[in-house]
CSV table of C-alpha atoms and ligand atoms in Angstrom, one decimal:
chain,number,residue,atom,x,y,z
A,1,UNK,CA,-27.9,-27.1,27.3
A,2,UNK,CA,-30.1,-23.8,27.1
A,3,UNK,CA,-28.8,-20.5,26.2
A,4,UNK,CA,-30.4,-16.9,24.7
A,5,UNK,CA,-28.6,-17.0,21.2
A,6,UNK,CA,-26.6,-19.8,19.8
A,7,UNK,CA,-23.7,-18.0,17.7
A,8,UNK,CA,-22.0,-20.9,15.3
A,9,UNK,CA,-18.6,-20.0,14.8
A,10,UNK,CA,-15.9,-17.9,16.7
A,11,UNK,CA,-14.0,-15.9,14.1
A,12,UNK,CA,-14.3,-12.2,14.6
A,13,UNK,CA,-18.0,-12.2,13.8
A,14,UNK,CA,-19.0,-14.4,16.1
A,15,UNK,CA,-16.7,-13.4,19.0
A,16,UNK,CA,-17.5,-9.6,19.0
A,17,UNK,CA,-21.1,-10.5,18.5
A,18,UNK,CA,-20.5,-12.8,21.8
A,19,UNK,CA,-19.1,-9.8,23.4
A,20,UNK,CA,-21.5,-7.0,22.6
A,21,UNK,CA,-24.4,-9.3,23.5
A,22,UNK,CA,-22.5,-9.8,26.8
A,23,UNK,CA,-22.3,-6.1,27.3
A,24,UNK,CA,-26.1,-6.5,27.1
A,25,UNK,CA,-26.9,-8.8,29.6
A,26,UNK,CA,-27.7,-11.5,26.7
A,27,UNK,CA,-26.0,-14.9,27.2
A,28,UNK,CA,-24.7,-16.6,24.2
A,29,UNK,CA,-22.9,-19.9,23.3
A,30,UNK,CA,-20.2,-20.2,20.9
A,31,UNK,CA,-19.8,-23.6,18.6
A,32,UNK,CA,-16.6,-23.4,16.8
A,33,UNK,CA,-15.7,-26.2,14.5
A,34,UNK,CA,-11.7,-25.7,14.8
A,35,UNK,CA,-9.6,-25.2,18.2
A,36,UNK,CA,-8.8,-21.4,19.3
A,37,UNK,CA,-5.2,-22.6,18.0
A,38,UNK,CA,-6.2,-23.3,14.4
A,39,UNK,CA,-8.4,-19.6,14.1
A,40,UNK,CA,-5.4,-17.7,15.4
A,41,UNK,CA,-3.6,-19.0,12.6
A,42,UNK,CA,-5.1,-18.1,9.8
A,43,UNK,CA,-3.7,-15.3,8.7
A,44,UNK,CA,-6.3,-12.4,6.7
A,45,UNK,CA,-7.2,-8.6,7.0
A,46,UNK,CA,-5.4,-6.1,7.9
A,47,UNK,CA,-6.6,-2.9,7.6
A,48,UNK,CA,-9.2,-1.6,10.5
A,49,UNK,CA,-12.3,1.1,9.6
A,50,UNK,CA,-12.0,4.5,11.8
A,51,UNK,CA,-15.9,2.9,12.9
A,52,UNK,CA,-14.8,-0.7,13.7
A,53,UNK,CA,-11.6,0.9,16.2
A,54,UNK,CA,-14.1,3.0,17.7
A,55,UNK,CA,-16.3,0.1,18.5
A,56,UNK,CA,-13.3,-2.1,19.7
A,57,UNK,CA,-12.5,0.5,22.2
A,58,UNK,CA,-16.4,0.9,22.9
A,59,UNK,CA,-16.8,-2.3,24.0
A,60,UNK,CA,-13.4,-3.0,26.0
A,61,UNK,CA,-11.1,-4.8,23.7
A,62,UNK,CA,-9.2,-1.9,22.1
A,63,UNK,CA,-6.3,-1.6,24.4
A,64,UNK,CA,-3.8,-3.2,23.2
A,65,UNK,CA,-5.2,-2.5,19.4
A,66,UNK,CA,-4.9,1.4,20.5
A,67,UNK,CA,-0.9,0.7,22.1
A,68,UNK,CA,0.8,-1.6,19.2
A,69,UNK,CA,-1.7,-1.0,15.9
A,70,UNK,CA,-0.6,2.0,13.8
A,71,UNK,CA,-2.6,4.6,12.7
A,72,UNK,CA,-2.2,5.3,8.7
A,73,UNK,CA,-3.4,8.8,8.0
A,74,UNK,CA,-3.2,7.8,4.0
A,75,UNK,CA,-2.6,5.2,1.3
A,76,UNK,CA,-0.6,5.3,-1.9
A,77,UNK,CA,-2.8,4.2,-5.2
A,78,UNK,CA,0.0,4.0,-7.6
A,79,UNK,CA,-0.6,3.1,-11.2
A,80,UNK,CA,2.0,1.7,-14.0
A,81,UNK,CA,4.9,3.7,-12.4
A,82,UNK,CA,2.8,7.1,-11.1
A,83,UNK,CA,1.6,7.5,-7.3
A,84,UNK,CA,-1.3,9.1,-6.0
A,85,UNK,CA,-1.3,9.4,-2.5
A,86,UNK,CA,-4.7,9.6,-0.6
A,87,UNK,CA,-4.4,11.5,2.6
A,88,UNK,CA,-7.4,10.6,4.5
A,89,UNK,CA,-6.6,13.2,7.3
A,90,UNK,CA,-6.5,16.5,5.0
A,91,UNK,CA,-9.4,15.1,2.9
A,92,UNK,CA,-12.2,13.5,5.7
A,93,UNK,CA,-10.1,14.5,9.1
A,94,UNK,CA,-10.1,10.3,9.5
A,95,UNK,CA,-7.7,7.5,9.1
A,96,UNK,CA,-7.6,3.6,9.7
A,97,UNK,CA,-6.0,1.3,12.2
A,98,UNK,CA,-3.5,-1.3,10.8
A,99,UNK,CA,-3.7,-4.2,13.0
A,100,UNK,CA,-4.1,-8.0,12.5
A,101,UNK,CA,-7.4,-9.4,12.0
A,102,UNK,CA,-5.6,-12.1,14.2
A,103,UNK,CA,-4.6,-9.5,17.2
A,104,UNK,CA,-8.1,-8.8,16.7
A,105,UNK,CA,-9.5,-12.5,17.6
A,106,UNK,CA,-6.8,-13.1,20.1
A,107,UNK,CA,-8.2,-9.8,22.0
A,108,UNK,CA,-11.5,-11.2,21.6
A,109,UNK,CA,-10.8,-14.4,23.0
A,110,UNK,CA,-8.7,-13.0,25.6
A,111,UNK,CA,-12.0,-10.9,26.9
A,112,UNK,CA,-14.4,-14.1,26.7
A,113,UNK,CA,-12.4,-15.9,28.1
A,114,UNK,CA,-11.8,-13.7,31.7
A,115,UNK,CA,-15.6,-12.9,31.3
A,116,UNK,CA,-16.3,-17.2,31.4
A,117,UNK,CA,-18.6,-17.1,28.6
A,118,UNK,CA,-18.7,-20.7,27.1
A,119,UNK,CA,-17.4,-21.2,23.7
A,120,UNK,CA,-17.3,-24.8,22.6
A,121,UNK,CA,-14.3,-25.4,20.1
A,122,UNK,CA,-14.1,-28.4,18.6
A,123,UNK,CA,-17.5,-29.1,17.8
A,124,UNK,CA,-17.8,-31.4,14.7
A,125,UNK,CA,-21.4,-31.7,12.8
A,126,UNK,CA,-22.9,-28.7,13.9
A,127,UNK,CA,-26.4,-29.0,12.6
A,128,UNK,CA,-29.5,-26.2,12.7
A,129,UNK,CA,-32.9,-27.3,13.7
A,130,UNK,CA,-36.3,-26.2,13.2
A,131,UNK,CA,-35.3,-22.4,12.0
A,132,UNK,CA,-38.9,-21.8,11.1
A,133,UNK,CA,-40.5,-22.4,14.6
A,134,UNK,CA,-39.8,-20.7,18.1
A,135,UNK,CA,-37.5,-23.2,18.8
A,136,UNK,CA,-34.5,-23.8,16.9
A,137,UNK,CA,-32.0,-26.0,18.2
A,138,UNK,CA,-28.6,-26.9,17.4
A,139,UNK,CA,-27.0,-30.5,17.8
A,140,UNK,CA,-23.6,-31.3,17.3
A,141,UNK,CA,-20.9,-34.0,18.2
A,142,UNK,CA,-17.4,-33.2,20.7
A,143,UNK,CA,-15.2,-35.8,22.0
A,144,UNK,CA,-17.6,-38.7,20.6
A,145,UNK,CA,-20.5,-37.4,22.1
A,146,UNK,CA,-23.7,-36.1,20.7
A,147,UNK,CA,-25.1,-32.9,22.3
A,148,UNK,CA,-27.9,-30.6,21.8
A,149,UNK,CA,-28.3,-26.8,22.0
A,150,UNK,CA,-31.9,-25.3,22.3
A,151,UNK,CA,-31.8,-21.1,22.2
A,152,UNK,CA,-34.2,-18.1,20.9
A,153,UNK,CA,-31.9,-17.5,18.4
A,154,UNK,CA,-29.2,-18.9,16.3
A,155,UNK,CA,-26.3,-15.9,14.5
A,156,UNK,CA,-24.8,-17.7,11.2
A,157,UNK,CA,-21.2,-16.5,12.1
A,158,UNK,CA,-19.7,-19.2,10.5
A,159,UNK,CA,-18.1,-17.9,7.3
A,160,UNK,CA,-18.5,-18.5,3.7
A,161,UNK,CA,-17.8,-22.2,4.0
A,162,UNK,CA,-20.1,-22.5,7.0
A,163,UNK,CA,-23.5,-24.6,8.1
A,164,UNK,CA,-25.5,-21.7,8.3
A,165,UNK,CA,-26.2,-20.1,4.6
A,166,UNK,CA,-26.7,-23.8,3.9
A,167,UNK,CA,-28.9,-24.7,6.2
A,168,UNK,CA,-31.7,-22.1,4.8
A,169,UNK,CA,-34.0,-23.9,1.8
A,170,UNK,CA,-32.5,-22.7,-1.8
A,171,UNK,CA,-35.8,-21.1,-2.8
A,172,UNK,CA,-35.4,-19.0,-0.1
A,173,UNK,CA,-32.3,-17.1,-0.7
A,174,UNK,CA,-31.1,-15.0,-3.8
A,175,UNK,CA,-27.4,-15.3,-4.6
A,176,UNK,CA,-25.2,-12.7,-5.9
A,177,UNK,CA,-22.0,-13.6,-7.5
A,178,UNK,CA,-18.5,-12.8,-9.7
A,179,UNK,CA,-15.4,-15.3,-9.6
A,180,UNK,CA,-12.4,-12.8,-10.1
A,181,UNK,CA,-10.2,-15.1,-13.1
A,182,UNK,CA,-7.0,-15.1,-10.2
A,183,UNK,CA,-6.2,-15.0,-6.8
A,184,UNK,CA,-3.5,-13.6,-4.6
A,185,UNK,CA,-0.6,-15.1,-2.8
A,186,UNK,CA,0.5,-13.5,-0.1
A,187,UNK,CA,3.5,-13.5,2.1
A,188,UNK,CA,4.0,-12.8,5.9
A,189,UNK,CA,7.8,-11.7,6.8
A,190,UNK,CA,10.1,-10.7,9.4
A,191,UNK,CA,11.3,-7.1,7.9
A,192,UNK,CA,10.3,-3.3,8.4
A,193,UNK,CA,7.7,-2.2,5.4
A,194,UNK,CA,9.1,-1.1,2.5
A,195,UNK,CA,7.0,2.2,2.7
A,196,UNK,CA,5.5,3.8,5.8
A,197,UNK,CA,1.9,3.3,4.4
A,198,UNK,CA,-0.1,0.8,2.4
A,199,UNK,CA,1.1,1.1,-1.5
A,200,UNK,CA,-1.8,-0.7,-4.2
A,201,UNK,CA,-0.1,-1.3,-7.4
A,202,UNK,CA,-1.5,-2.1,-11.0
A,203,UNK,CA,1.2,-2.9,-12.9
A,204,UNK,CA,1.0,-4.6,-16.8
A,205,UNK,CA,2.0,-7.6,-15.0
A,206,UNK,CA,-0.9,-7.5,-12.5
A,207,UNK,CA,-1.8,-5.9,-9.5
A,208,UNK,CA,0.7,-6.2,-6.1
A,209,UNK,CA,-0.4,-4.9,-2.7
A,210,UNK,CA,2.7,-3.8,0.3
A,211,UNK,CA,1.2,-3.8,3.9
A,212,UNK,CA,1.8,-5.0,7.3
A,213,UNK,CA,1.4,-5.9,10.6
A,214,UNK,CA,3.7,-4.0,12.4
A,215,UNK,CA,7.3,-2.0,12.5
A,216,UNK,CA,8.8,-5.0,11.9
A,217,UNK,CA,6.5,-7.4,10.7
A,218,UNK,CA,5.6,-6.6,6.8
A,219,UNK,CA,2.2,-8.5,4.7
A,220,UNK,CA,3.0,-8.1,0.6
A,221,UNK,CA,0.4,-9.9,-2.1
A,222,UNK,CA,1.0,-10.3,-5.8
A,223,UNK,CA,-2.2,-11.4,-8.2
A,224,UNK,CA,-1.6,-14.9,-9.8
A,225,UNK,CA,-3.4,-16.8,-12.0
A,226,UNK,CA,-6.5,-18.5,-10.3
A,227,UNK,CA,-4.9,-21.9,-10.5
A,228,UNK,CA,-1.6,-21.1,-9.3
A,229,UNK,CA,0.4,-23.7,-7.4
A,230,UNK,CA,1.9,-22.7,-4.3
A,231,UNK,CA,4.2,-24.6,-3.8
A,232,UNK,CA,6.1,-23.5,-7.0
A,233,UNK,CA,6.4,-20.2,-5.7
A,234,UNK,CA,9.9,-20.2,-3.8
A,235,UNK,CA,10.2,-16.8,-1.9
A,236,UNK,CA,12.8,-15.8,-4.7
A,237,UNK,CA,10.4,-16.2,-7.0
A,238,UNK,CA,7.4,-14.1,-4.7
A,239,UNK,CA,10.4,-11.7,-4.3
A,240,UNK,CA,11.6,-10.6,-7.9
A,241,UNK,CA,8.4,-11.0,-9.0
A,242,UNK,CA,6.6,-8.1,-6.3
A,243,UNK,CA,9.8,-6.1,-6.9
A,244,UNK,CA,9.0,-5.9,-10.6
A,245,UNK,CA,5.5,-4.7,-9.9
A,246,UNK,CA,6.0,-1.7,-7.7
A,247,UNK,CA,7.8,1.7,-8.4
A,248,UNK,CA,11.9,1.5,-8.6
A,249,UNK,CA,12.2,3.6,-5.2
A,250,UNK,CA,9.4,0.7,-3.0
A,251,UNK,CA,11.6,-2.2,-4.6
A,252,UNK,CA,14.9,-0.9,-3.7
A,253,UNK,CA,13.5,-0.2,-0.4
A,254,UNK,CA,11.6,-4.3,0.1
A,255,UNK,CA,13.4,-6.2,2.4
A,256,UNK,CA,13.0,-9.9,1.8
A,257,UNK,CA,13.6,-12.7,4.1
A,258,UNK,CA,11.9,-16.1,4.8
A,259,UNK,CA,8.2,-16.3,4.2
A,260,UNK,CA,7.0,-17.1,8.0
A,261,UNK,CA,3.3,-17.6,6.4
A,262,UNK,CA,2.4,-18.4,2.2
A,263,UNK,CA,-1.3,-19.1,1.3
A,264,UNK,CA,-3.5,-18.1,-2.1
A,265,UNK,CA,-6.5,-16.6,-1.3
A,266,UNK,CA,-9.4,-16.8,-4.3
A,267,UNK,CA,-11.0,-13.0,-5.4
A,268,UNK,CA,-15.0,-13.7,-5.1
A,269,UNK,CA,-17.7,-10.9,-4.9
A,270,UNK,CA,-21.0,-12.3,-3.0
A,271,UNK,CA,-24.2,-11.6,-1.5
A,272,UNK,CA,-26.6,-13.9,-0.2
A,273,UNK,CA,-30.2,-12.0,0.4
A,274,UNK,CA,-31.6,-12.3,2.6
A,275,UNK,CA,-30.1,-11.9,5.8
A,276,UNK,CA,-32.4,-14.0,7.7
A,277,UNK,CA,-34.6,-17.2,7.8
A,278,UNK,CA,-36.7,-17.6,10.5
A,279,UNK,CA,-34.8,-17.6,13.6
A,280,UNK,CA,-31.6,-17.7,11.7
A,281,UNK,CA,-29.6,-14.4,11.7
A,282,UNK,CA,-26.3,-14.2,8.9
A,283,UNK,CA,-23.2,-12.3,9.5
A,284,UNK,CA,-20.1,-11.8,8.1
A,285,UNK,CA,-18.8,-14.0,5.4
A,286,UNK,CA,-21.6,-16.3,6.1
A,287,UNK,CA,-23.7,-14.1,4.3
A,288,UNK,CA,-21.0,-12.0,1.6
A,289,UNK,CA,-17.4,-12.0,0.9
A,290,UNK,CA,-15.4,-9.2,-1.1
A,291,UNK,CA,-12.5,-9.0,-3.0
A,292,UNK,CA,-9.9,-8.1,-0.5
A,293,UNK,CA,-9.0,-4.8,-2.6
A,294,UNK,CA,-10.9,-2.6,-0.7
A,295,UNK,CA,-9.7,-4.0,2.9
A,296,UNK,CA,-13.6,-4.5,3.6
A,297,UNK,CA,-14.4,-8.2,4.4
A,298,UNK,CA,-13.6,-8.1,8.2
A,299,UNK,CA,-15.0,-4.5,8.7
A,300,UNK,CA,-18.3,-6.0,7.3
A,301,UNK,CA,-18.2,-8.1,9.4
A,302,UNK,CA,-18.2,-6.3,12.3
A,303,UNK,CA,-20.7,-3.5,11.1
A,304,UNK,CA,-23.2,-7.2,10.7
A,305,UNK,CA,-22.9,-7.8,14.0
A,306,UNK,CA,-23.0,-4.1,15.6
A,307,UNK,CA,-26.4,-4.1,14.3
A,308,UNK,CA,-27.9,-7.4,15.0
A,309,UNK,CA,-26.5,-6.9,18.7
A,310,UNK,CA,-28.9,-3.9,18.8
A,311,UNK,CA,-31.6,-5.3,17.4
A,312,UNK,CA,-31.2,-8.2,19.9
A,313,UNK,CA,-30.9,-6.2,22.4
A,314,UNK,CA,-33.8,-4.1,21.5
A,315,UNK,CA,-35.8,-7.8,20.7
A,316,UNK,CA,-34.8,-8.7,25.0
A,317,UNK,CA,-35.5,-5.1,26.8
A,318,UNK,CA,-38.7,-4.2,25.1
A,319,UNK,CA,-40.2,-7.8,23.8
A,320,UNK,CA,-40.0,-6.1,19.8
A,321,UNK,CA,-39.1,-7.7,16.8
A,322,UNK,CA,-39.3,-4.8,15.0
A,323,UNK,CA,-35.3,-4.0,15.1
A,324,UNK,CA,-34.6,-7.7,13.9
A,325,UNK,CA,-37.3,-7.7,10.9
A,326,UNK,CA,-35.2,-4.4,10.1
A,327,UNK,CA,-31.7,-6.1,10.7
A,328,UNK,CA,-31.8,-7.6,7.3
A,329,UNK,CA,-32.2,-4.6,4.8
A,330,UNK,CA,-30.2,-2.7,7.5
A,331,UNK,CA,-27.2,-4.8,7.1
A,332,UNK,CA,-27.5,-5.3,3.2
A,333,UNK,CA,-27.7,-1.6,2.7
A,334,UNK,CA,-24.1,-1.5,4.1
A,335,UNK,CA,-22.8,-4.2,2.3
A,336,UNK,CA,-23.9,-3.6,-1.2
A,337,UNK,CA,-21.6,-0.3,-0.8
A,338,UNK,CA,-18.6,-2.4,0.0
A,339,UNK,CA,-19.0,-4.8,-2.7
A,340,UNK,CA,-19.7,-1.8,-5.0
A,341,UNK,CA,-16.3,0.2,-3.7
A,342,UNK,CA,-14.0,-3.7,-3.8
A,343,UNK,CA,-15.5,-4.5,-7.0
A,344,UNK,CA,-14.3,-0.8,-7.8
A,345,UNK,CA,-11.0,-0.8,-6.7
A,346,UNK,CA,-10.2,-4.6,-8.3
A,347,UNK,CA,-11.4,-3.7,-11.5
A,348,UNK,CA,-9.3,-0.5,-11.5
A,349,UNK,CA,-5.8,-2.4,-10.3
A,350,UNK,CA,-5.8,-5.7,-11.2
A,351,UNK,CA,-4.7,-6.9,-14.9
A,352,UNK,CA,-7.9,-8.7,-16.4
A,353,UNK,CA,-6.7,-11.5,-19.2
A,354,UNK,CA,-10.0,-11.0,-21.1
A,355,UNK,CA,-10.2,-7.0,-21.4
A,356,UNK,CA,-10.5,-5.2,-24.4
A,357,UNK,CA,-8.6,-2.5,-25.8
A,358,UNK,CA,-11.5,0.0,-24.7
A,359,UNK,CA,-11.2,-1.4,-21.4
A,360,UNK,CA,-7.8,-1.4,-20.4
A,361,UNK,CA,-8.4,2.4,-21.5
A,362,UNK,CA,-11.2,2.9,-19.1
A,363,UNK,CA,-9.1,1.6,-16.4
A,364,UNK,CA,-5.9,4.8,-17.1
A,365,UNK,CA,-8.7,6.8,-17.2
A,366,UNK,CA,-10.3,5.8,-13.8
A,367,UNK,CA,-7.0,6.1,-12.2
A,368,UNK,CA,-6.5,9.6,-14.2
A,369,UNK,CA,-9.6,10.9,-13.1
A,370,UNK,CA,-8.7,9.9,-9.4
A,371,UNK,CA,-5.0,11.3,-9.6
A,372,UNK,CA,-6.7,14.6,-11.0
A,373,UNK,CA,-10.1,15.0,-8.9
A,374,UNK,CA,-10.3,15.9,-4.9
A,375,UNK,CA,-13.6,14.9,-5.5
A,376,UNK,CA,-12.5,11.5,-6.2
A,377,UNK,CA,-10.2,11.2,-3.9
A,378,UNK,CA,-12.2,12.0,-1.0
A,379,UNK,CA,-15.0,9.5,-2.5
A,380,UNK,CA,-12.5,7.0,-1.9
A,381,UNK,CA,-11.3,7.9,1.1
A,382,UNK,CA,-14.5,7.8,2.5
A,383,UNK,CA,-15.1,4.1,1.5
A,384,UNK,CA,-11.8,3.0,2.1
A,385,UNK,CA,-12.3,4.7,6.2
A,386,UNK,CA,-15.0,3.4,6.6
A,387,UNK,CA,-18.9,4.6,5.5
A,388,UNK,CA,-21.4,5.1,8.4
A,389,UNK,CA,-23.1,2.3,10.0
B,401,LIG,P1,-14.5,-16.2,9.5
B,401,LIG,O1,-13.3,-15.4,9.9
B,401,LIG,O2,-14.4,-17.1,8.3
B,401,LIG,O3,-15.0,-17.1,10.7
B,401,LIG,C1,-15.9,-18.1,10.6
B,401,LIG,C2,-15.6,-19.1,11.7
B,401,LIG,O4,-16.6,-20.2,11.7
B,401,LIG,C3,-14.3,-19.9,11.5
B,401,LIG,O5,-13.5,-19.8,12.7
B,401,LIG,C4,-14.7,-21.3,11.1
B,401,LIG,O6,-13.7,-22.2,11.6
B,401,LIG,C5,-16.0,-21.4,11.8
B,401,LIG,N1,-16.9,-22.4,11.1
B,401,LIG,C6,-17.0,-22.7,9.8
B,401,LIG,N2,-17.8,-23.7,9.6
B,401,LIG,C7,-18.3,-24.1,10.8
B,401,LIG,C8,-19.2,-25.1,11.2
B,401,LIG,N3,-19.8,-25.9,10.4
B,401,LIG,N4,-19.4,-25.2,12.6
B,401,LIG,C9,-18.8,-24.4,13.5
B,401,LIG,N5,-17.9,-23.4,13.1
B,401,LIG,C10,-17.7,-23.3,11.8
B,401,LIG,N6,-10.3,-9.4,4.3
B,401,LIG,C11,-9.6,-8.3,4.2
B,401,LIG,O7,-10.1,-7.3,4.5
B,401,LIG,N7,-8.3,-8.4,3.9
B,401,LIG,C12,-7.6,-9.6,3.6
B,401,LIG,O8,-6.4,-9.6,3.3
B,401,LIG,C13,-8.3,-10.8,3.7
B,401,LIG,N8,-7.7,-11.9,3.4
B,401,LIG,C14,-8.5,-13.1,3.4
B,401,LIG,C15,-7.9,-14.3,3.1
B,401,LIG,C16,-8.7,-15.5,3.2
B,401,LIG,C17,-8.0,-16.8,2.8
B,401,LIG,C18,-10.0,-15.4,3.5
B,401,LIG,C19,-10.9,-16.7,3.6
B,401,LIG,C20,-10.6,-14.2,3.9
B,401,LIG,C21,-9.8,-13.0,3.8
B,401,LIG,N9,-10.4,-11.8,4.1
B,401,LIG,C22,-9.7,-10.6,4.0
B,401,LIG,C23,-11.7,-11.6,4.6
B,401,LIG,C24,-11.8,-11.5,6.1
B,401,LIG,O9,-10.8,-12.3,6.7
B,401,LIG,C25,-13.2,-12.0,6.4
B,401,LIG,O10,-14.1,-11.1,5.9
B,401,LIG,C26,-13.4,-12.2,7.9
B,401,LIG,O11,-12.6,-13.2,8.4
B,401,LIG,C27,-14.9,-12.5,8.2
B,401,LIG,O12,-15.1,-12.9,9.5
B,401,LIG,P2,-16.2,-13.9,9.9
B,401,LIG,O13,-16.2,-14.0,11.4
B,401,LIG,O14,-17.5,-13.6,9.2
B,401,LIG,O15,-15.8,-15.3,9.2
B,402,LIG,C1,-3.5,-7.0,4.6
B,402,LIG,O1,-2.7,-6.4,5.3
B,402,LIG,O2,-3.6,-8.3,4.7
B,402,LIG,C2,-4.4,-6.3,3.7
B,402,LIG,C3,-4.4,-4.9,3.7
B,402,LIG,C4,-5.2,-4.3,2.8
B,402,LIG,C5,-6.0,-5.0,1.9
B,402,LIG,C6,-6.0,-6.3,1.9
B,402,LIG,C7,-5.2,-7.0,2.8
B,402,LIG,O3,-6.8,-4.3,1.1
């Protein structure tokens, strides 16, 4: 098989990708290791940038986003007991678009799929070929079979645990990287929010995080130590423990019911640089992950992909290469802003077991300043809605 650009893995990355190349005349081919079953259930982000809405809606897929997401004009910071609210509408005339990262793929796949674009899921050993030369190829195996991929271009789209970041030579790439000491467990459950908007919550305890999916579906995280067993967490437990953590009035308010979802994700900031090797194009996770503090992992993502779409389309209309020699620095430029702003906002809220004294007072006195400075309120609010791409 023979197509334009080869895009390994169909998680939002590679999907939207897939669709703004589509919108260009471009063909691409999707390999995705797992079935379309097996994405739509993992359950991640929720929390959509003003800029990545706008390009949902620009390129076709924002309809039901626009009718069943809900818009949050602010957030609540709220530190051992005292709220700050930060009203993204009075402060940058902007807010953000709660709605699943999952809607988000399911809308995606929903479009591909009416448009007959080809993604292969279930593709197992998905190996890249001669990334150095004109030709790179892709080979991989479905339903016993061996079967070979030749394109102009292949888009690393598969994630931090993907083929792609692996497949460049060691000596070519610089890594970037911090190992939070904990994780979060988070719980998915069928009850109304405790509070209208998003509440983040350092507490002595550690750090807890109330948001949601919908009016009736709520998403509430709690830090635990990074080797925390799951299965000892009974929702009682997940329960009392996130009602300790937040102000008296948000746990009065929690409704609790049966965890419909329960996973530990691991806090990890990481860059790989650079972008590219040969005819090998990174995006999304493939090439970074965040702590999910700052809501920015998926909205990365997407900004990745926005521009390597224009620089491909750019590379097809007018033979240039120029936009995708750029697309690297481009892309990094973007992305070492959202690591800075998630490394920012977990070292303010969460509970560090090492800190010192002097550091535990830096962290009141980060939150003070916020609580006392438009200034830094609107700083945050503009990293939190999204910078420009
Ligand atoms: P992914 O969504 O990881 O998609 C990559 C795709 O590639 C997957 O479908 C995978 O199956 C496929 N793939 C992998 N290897 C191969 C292979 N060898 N061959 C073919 N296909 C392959 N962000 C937030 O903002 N808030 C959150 O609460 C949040 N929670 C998260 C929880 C977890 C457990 C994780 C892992 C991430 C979380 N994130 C969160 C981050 C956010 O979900 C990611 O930034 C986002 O999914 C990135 O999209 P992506 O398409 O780059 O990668
Ligand atoms: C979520 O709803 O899963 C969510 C929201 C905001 C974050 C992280 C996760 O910062």
């Amino acid at each position: 098989m023979r197509t334009q650009v080869a895009i390994i893995g169909a998680g939002p990355a590679g999907l939207l990708l897939g669709r703004l190349l589509e919108r260009h005349g471009i063909e691409a081919v999707i390999l995705e290791r797992r079935s379309g079953d097996y994405v739509l259930s993992r359950i991640r982000a929720g929390v959509l940038e003003h800029g990545t809405r706008e390009l949902l809606n620009a390129c076709g897929v924002g309809e039901r986003m626009e009718a069943e997401g809900l818009p949050h004009e602010g957030t609540e910071i709220c530190f051992d007991g005292v709220s700050h609210r930060i009203d993204f509408r009075a402060l940058l005339g902007r807010e953000v678009m709660v709605y699943g990262q999952t809607e988000v793929t399911r809308d995606l796949m929903a479009a591909r799929a009416a448009s007959g674009a080809v993604t292969i899921y279930g593709a197992e050993d998905v190996a890249l070929h001669d990334l150095d030369g004109s030709a790179p190829r892709v080979t991989y195996r479905k339903g016993g079979a061996s079967h070979e991929l030749t394109c102009d271009v292949i888009a690393g789209c598969d994630g931090f645990h993907g083929v792609s970041r692996r497949s460049i030579p060691a000596d070519k790439l610089r890594i970037f990287e911090r190992i939070y000491p904990f994780g979060w467990l988070g719980v998915l459950v069928d009850e109304p929010p405790a509070a209208p908007e998003l509440i983040y919550a350092h507490h002595q305890r550690g750090f807890a995080l109330c948001s949601m999916r919908s009016a009736t579906r709520s998403r509430y995280y709690i830090q635990c130590p990074e080797d925390t067993d799951l299965d000892a967490w009974t929702d009682d437990l997940f329960w009392d423990e996130l009602r300790r953590r937040l102000p008296q009035a948000v746990a009065e308010a929690l409704r609790t019911g049966p965890a419909i979802e329960k996973s530990i994700a691991p806090l990890r900031s990481f860059v790989a640089e650079p972008m590219r090797y040969g005819r090998l194009f990174l995006a999304g996770d493939a090439a970074h992950i965040v702590p999910p503090t700052g809501a920015k992992g998926l909205n990365l993502a997407v900004s990745d992909v926005q521009y390597l779409a224009m620089a491909l389309a750019e590379h097809y209309r007018d033979q240039s290469n120029a936009a995708l020699d750029a697309y690297s620095a481009r892309a990094l430029s973007r992305v070492w802003k959202a690591e800075r702003f998630s490394w920012w906002m977990t070292t303010m809220l969460h509970r560090f077991p090492a800190f010192s004294s002097f550091e535990r007072r830096m962290q009141v006195a980060e939150f003070d300043y916020l609580r006392g400075s438009v200034a830094a309120s609107t700083a945050l609010a503009e990293n939190y809605t999204g910078l420009p791409t």
